[in-house]
Coordinates of C-alpha atoms and ligand atoms in Angstrom, one line a residue:
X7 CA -0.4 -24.9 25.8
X8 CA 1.1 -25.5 22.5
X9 CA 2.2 -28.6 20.8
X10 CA 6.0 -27.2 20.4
X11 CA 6.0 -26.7 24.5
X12 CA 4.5 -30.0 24.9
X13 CA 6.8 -31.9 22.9
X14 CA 9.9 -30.1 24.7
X15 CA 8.4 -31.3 28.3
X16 CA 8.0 -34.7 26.9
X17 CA 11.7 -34.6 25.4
X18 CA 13.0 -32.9 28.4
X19 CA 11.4 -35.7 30.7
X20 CA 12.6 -38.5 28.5
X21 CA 16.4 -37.2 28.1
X22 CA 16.7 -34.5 31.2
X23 CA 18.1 -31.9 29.0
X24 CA 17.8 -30.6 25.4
X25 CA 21.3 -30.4 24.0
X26 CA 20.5 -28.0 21.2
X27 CA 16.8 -27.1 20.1
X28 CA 18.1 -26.8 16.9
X29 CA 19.3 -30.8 16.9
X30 CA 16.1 -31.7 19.0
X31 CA 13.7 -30.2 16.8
X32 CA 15.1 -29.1 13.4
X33 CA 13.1 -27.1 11.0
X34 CA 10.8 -25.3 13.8
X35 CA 11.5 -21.4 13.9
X36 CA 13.7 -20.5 16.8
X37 CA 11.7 -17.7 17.5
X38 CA 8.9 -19.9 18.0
X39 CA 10.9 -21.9 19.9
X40 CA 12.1 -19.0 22.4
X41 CA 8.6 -17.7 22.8
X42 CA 7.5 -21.7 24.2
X43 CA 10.6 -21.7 26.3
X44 CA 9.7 -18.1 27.6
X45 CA 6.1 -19.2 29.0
X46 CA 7.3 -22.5 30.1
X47 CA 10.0 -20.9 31.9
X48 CA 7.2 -18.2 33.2
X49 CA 5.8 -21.3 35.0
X50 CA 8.8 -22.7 36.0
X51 CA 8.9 -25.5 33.7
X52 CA 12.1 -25.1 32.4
X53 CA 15.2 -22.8 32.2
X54 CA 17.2 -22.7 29.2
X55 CA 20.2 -20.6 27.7
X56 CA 20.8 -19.3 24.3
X57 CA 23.5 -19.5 22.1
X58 CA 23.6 -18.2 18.1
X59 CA 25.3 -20.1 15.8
X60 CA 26.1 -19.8 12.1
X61 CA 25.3 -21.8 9.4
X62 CA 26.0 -21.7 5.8
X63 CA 23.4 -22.7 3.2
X64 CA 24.5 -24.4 -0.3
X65 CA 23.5 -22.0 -3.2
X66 CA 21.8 -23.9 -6.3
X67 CA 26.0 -23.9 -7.8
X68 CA 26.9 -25.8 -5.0
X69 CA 24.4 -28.1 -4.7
X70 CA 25.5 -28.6 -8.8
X71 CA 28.5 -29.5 -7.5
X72 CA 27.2 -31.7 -4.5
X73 CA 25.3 -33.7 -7.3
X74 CA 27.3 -34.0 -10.6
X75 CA 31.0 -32.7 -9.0
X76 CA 33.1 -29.7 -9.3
X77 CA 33.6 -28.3 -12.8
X78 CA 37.7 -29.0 -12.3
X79 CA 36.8 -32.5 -11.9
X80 CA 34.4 -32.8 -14.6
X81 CA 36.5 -31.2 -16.6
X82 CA 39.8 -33.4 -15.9
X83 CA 37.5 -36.2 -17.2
X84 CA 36.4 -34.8 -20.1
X85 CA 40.0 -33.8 -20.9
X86 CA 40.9 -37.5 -19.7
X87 CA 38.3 -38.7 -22.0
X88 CA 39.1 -37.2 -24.9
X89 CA 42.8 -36.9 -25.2
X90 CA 43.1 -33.7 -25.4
X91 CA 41.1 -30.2 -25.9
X92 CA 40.7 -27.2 -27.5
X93 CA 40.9 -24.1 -24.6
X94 CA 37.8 -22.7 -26.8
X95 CA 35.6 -25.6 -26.7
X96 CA 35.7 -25.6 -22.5
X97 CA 32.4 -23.4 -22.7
X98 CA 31.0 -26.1 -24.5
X99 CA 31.1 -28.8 -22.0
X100 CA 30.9 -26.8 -19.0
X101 CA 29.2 -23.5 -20.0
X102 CA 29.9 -20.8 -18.0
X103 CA 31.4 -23.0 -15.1
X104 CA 34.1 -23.5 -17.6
X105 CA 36.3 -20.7 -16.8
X106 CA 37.0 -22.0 -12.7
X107 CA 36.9 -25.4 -14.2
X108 CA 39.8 -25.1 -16.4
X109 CA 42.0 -22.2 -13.3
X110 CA 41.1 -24.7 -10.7
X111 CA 42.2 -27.8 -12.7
X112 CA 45.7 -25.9 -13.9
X113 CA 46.0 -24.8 -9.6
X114 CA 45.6 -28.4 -8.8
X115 CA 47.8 -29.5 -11.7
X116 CA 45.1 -32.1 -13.0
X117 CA 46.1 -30.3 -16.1
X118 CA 48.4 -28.8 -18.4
X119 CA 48.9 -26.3 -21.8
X120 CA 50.8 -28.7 -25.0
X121 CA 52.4 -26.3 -27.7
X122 CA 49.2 -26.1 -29.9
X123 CA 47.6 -24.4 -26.9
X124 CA 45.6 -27.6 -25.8
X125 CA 44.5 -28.8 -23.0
X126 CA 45.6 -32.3 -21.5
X127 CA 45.5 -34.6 -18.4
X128 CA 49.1 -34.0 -16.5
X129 CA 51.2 -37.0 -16.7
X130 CA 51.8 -37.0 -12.9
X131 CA 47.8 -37.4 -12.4
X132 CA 48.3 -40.9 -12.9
X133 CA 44.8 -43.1 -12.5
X134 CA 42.3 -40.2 -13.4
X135 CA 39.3 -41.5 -11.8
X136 CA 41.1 -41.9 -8.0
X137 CA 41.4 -38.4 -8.2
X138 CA 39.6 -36.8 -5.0
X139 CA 37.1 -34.3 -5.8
X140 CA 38.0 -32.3 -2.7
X141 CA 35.6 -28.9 -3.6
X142 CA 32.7 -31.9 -3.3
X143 CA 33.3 -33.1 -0.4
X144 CA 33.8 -29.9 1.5
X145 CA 30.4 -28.7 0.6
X146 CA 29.0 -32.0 1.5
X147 CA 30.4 -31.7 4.7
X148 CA 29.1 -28.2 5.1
X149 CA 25.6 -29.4 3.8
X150 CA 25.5 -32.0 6.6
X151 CA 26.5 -29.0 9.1
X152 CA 29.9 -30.6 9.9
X153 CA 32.2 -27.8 9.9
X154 CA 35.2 -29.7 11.7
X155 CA 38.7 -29.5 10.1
X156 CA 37.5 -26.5 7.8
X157 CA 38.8 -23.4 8.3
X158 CA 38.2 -20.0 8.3
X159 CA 39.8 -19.4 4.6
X160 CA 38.3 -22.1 2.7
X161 CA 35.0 -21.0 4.4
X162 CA 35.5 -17.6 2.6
X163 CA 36.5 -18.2 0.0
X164 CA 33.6 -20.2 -0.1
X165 CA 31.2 -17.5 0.0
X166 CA 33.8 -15.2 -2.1
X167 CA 32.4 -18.0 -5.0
X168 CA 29.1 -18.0 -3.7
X169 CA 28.5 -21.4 -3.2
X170 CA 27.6 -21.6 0.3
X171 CA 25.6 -18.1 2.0
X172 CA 25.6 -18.2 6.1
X173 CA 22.8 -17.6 8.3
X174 CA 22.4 -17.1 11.8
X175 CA 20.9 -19.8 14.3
X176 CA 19.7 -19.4 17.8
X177 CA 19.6 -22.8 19.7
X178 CA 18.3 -23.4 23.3
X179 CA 20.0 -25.3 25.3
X180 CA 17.3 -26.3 27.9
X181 CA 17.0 -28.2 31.4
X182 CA 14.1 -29.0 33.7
X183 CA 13.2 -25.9 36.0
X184 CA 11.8 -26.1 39.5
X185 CA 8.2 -27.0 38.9
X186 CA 8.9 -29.3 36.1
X187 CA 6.2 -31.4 34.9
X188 CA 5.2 -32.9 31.9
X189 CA 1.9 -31.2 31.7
X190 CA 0.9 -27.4 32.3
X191 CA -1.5 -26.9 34.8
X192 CA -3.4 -23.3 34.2
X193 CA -1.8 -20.5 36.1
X194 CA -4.0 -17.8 37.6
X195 CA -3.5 -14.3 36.9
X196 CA -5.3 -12.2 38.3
X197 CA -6.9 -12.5 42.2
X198 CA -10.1 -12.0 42.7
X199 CA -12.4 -11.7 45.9
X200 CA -14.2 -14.2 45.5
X201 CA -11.2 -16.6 45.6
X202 CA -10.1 -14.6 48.9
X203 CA -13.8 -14.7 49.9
X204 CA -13.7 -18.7 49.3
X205 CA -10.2 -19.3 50.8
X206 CA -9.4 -21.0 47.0
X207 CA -6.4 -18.6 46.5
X208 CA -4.4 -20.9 49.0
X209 CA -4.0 -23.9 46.4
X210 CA -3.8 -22.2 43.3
X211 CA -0.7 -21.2 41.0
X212 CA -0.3 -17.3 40.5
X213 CA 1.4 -16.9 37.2
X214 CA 4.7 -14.8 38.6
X215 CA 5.0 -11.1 37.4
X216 CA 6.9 -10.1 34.2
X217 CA 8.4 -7.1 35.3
X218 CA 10.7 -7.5 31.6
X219 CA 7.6 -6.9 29.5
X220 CA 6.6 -3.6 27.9
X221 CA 4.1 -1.7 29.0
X222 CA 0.5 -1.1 27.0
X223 CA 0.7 2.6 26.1
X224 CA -2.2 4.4 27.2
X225 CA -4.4 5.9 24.6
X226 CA -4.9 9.4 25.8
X227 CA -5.3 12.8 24.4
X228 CA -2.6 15.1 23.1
X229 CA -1.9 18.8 23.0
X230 CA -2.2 20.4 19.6
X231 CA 1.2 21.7 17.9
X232 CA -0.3 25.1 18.9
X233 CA -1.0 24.1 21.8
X234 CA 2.6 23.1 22.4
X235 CA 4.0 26.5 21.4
X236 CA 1.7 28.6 22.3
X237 CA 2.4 26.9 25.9
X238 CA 5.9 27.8 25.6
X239 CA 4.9 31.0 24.9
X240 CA 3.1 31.1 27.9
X241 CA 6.2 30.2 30.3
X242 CA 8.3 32.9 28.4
X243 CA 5.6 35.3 29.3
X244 CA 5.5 34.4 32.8
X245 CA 9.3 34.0 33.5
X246 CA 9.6 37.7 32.4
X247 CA 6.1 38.7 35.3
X248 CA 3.3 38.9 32.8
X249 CA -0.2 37.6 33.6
X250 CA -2.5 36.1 31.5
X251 CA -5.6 38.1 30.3
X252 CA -9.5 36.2 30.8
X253 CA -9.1 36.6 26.3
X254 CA -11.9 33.5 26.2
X255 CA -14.7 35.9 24.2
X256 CA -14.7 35.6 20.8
X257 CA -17.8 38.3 20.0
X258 CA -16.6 42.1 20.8
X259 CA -18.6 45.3 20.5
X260 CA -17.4 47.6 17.4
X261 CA -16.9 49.6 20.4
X262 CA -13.9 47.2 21.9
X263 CA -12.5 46.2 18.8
X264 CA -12.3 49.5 16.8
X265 CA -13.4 52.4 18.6
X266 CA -11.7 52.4 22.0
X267 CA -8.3 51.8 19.8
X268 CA -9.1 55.3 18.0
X269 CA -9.7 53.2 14.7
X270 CA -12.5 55.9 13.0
X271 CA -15.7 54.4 12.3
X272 CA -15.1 54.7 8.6
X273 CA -11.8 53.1 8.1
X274 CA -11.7 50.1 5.8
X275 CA -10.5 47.4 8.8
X276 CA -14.5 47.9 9.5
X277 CA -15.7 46.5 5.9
X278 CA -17.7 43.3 5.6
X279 CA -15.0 42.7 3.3
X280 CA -12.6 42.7 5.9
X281 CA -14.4 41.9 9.2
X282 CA -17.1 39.2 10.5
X283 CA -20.1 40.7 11.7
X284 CA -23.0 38.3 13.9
X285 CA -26.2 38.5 12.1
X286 CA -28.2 37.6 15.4
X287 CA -28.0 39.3 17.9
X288 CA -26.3 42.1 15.5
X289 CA -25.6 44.5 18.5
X290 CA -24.9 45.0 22.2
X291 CA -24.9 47.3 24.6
X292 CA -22.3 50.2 25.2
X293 CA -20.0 49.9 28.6
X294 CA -21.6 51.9 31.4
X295 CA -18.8 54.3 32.3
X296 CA -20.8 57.1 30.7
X297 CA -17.4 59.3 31.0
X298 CA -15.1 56.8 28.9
X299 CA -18.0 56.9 26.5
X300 CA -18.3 60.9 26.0
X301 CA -14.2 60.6 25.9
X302 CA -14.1 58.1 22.7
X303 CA -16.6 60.4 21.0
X304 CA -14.8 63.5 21.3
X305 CA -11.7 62.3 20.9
X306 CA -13.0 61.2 17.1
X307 CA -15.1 63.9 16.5
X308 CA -13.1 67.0 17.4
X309 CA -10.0 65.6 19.5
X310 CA -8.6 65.9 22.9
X311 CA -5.4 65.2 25.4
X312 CA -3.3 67.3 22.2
X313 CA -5.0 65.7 19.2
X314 CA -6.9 67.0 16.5
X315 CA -9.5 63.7 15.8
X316 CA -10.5 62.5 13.0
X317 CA -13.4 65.1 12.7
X318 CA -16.5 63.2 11.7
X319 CA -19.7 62.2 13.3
X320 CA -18.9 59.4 15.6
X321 CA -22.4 57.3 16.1
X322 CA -23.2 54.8 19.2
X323 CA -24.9 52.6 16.9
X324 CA -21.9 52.4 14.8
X325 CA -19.6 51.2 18.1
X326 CA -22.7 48.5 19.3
X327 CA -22.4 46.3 16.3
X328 CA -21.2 42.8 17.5
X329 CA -18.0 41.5 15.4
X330 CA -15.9 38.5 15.6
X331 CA -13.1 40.4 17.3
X332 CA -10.1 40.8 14.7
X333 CA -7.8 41.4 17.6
X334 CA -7.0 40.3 20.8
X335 CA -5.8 43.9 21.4
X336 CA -9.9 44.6 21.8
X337 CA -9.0 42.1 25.3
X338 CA -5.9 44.6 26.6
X339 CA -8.1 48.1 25.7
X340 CA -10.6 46.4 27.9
X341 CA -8.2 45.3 30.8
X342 CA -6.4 49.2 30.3
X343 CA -9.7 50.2 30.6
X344 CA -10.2 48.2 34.3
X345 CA -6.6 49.3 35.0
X346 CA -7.3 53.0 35.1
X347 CA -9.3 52.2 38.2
X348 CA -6.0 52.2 40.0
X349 CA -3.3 52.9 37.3
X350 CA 0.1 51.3 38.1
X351 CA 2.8 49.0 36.1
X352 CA 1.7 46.1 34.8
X353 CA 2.2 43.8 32.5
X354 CA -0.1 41.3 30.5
X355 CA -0.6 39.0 27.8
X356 CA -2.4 36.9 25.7
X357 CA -2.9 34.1 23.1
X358 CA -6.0 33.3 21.3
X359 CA -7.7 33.2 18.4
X360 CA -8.7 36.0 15.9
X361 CA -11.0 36.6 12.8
X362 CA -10.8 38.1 9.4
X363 CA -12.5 37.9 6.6
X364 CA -9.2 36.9 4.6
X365 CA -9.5 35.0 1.1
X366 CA -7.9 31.1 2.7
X367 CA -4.8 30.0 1.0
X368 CA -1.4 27.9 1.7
X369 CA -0.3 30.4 5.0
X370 CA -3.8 32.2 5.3
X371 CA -6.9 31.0 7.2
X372 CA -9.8 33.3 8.4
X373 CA -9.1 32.9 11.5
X374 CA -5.6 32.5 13.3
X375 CA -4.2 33.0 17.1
X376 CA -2.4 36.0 17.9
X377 CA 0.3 36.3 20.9
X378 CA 0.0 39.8 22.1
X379 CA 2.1 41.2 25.0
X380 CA 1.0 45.0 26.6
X381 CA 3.3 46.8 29.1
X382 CA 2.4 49.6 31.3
X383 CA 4.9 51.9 33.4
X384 CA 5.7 55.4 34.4
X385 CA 7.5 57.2 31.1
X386 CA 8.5 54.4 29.3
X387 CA 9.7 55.6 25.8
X388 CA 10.6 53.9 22.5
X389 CA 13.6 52.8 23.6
X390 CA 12.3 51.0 26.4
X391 CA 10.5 49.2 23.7
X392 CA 13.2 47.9 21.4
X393 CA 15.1 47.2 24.2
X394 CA 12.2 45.0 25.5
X395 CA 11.5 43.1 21.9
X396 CA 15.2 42.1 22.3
X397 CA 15.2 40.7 25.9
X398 CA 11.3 38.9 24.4
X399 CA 12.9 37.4 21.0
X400 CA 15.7 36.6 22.8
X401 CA 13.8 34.3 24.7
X402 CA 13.6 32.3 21.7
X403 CA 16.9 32.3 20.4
X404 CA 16.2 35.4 18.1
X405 CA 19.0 38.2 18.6
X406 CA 19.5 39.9 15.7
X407 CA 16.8 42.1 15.6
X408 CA 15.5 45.2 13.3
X409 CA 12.8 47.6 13.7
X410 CA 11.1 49.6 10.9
X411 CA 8.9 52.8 11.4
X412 CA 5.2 51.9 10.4
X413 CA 1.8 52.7 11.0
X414 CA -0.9 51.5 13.2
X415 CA -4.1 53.4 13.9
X416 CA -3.6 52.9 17.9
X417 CA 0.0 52.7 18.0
X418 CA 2.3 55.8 17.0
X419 CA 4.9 55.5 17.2
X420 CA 5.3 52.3 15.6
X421 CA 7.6 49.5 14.1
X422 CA 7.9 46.4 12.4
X423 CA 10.1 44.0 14.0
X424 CA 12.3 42.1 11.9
X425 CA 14.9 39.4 12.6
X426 CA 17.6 38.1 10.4
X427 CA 17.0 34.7 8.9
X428 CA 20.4 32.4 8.1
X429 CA 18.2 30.2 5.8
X430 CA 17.0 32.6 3.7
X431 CA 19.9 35.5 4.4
X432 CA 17.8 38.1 4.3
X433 CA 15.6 39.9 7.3
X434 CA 12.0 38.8 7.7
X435 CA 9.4 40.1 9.5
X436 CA 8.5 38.4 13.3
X437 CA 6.0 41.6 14.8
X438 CA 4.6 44.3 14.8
X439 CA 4.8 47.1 17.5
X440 CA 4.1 50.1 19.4
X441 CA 3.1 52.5 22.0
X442 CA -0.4 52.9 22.4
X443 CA -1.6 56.7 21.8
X444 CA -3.1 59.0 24.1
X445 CA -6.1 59.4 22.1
X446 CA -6.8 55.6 23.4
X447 CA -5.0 55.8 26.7
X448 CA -6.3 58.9 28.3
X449 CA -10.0 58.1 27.2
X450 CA -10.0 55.5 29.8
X451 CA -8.5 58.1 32.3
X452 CA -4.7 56.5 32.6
X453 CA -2.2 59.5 33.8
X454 CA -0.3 61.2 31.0
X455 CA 2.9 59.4 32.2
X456 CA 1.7 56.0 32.4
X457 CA 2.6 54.6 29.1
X458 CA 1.7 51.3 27.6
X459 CA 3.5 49.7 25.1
X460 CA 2.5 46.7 22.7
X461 CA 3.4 44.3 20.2
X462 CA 2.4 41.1 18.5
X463 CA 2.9 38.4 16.4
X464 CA 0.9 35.4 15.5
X465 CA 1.5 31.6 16.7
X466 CA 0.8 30.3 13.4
X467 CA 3.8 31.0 11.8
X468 CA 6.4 29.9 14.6
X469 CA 4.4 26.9 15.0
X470 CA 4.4 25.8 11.2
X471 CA 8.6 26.5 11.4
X472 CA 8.5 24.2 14.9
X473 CA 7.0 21.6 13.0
X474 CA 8.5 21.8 9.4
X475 CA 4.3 22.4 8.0
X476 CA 4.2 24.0 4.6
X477 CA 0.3 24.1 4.6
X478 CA -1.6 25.9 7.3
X479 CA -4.7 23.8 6.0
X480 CA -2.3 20.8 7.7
X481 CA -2.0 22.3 10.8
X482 CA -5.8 23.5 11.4
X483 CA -9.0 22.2 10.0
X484 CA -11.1 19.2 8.9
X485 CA -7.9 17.6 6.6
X486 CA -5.3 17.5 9.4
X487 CA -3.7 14.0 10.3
X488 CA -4.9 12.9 13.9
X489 CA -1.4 11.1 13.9
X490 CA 0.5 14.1 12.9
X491 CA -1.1 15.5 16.6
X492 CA -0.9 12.7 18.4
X493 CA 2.8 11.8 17.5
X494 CA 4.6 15.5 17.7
X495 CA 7.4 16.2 20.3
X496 CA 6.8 19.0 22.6
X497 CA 7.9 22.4 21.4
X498 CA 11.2 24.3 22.7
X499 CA 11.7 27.9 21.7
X500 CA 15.0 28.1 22.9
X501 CA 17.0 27.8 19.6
X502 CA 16.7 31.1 16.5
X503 CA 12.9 30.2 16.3
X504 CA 12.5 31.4 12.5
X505 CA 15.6 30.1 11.5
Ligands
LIG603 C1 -14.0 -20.1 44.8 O1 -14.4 -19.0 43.9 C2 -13.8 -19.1 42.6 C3 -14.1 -17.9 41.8 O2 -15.5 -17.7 41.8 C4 -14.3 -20.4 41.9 O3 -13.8 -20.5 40.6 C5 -13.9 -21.6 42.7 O4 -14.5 -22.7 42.2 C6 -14.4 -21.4 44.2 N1 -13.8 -22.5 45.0 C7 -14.4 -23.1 45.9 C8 -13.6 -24.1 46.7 O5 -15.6 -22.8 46.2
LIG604 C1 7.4 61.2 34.4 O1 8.1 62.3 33.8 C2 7.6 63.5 34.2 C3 8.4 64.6 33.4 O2 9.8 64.4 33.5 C4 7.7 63.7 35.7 O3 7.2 65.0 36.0 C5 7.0 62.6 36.4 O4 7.2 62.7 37.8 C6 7.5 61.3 35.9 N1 6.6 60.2 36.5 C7 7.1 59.3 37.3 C8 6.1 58.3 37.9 O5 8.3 59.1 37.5

């Protein structure tokens, strides 16, 4: 127990109630003062109320006046003393007090103007020195806290001269409680079996329960901002009947990421420059279905299902070399692939990471996640498409939508998909689409006339607008702020998401 609640049991026993805290014990914080009261009153020692007050303070002016008296006064007995002055040598008795010296003398007509512009004592002043210095006594009143008989005017325009500044006060007024004593016995907080076991739990205090007091926040975990959106993602995917694809491999075959996509063996995607490569093991075995195999060759080598391939040698050694995939898309050939088993509708998705060999700069990283969506029915055209990517984006709060012809080694035909940003007024890209050839579709032995469309777009960049970062290197890597993770709001996607 402190000192402070000591001495307010001691004062409360002697007197039965503290008045004022403030009066009892001057000069002692009063928020020192309500944290004593607040544990004695835990024990029911005491109860109190609060009231604030105001109080003005004397600035180093007024306390000037307080000690010498107000420059009107001083000045009526200078003027008193020497007969009369010269307007110009005020400053040089009272310095720069002079000026409300001399208006406050004429206001009280202590003094008057002769013809030579002088200054001397008004005749009706009479005895000069039983003249009431009325500005002094106020602010000696005020210094001893005795406001009565002052009003609200002369205490502005009080602080309108800044000669007195208020402050606020809280006092206590406080009175015995129910268990009032003048000493604290210890309160016990916690039970524990042993006093249960013992029977000692009968005769002690238990320390009542503050159910006012915050609560200790729980350290715990916290989603990553990618986390966040990409779960959003994830609920706008499922509100509109996708499923999630198993995406959680992050080694493919050449022959998953390139060759069942009818990307040629030579094409530059399949540089070192441009793709990871595992050193050890450096390759992996070939699916089993011998058939889908024969299929991807031919349709490289010489064509098939209406195409013309790309007419080289296509090697199995080539298509066993283990990458780090640069797609998820190397995930939905593989699940096409399952679905041509027993081809009907469906509709899939996923989000996860991805690897090129990219030089790293502000918006770049070699690796980043990409949110890919596949869609499979009976003659679905290009326009089912578009019309698709505008109920999707739409989802987000993204209407106004474009779409550009482009190329894609497994998509023809495809587009760009573009969205028009108020910020910047101009249209900026968002995804890229398509509908997955033949060449790729009928390899896996999926009927002509179920189509499968596709399009993607990665989670970096919708994340970094979500959460105002400039710097990719701030939102993934080794110089990210825990805080910055810890602290985030989750994400909603329901207003223009690239605005
Ligand atoms: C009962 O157990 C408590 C906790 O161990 C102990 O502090 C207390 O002295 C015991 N009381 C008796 C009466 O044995
Ligand atoms: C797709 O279109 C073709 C040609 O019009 C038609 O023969 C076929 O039955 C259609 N497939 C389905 C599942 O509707």
């Amino acid at each position: 127990m402190s000192e402070l609640q000591l001495d307010i049991l001691k004062k409360l026993g002697e007197a039965g109630t503290i008045e004022s805290t403030l009066e009892t014990f001057p000069g002692v914080d009063s928020q020192a003062v309500y944290s004593a009261l607040n544990s004695l009153k835990a024990n029911g020692k005491v109860e109190y109320k609060n009231h604030d007050s105001i109080y003005y303070t004397l600035t180093q002016e007024a306390n000037e006046i307080v000690s010498k008296g107000s420059h009107e006064l001083r000045l009526l007995h200078i003027v008193n003393q020497l007969g009369k002055l010269q307007i110009k040598d005020v400053a040089a008795h009272l310095g720069p007090n002079g000026k409300v010296g001399q208006a406050r003398a004429f206001k009280n007509g202590w003094i008057v103007k002769n013809n030579d512009n002088e200054l001397e004592v008004n005749g009706k002043v009479g005895d000069v020195s039983t003249v009431k210095d009325e500005t002094k006594q106020l602010l000696e009143s005020i210094a001893k806290n005795d406001l009565s008989g002052i009003d609200a005017k002369t205490i502005n325009d009080l602080k309108k001269r800044k000669l007195i500044t208020p402050r606020k006060e809280t006092s206590f007024n406080v009175v015995k409680g129910p268990e009032f004593s003048l000493e604290l016995t210890k309160m016990e907080t916690d039970i524990t079996s042993d006093m249960v076991v013992n029977g000692s739990y009968k005769n002690l205090n238990f320390k009542p329960y503050n159910f006012n007091s915050q609560g200790v926040e729980p350290q715990s975990g916290a989603l990553h901002p990618l986390n966040k959106v990409k779960e959003e993602f994830r609920q706008i995917f499922f509100s509109m009947g996708f499923s999630e694809m198993p995406s959680n491999q992050y080694v493919e075959t050449g022959f998953w990421n390139f060759d069942t996509l009818f990307v040629p063996q030579q094409h530059p995607a399949r540089d070192l420059q441009d793709t990871f490569y595992l050193k050890d093991p450096i390759k992996s075995d070939l699916p089993q279905d011998k058939e889908y195999l024969q299929n991807i060759k031919e349709v490289h080598e010489q064509g098939k299902y209406g195409s013309i391939g790309y007419r080289y040698n296509w090697k199995a050694e080539e298509s066993q070399k283990l990458v780090l995939r640069t797609h998820t898309t190397a995930i939905s050939a593989a699940m096409l692939h399952k679905l041509a088993e027993d081809p009907k509708p469906a509709r899939l998705f996923s989000i996860d990471r991805v690897f090129r060999n990219e030089a790293v700069d502000a918006t770049h990283l070699a690796e980043f996640h990409q949110i890919e969506g596949v869609l499979a029915d009976y003659n679905i055209t290009l326009g089912d498409l578009i019309q698709f990517m505008e109920e999707f984006f739409a989802k987000m709060g993204v209407t106004r939508l474009r779409f550009k012809p482009t190329y894609n080694p497994y998509t023809e035909p495809s587009m760009e998909i573009y969205s028009w940003h108020e910020g910047l007024a101009k249209w900026v890209e968002i995804g890229n689409s398509g509908m997955f050839r033949p060449e790729m579709l009928e390899s896996m032995g999926l009927p002509k006339d179920l189509r499968v469309l596709g399009w993607g777009l990665s989670l970096e960049r919708p994340t970094m607008i979500k959460y105002g970062v400039k710097n990719i290197r701030e939102l993934l890597g080794h110089k990210i702020s825990l805080d910055f993770i810890a602290s985030n709001p989750a994400a909603r996607l329901d207003e223009d998401l690239y605005d």
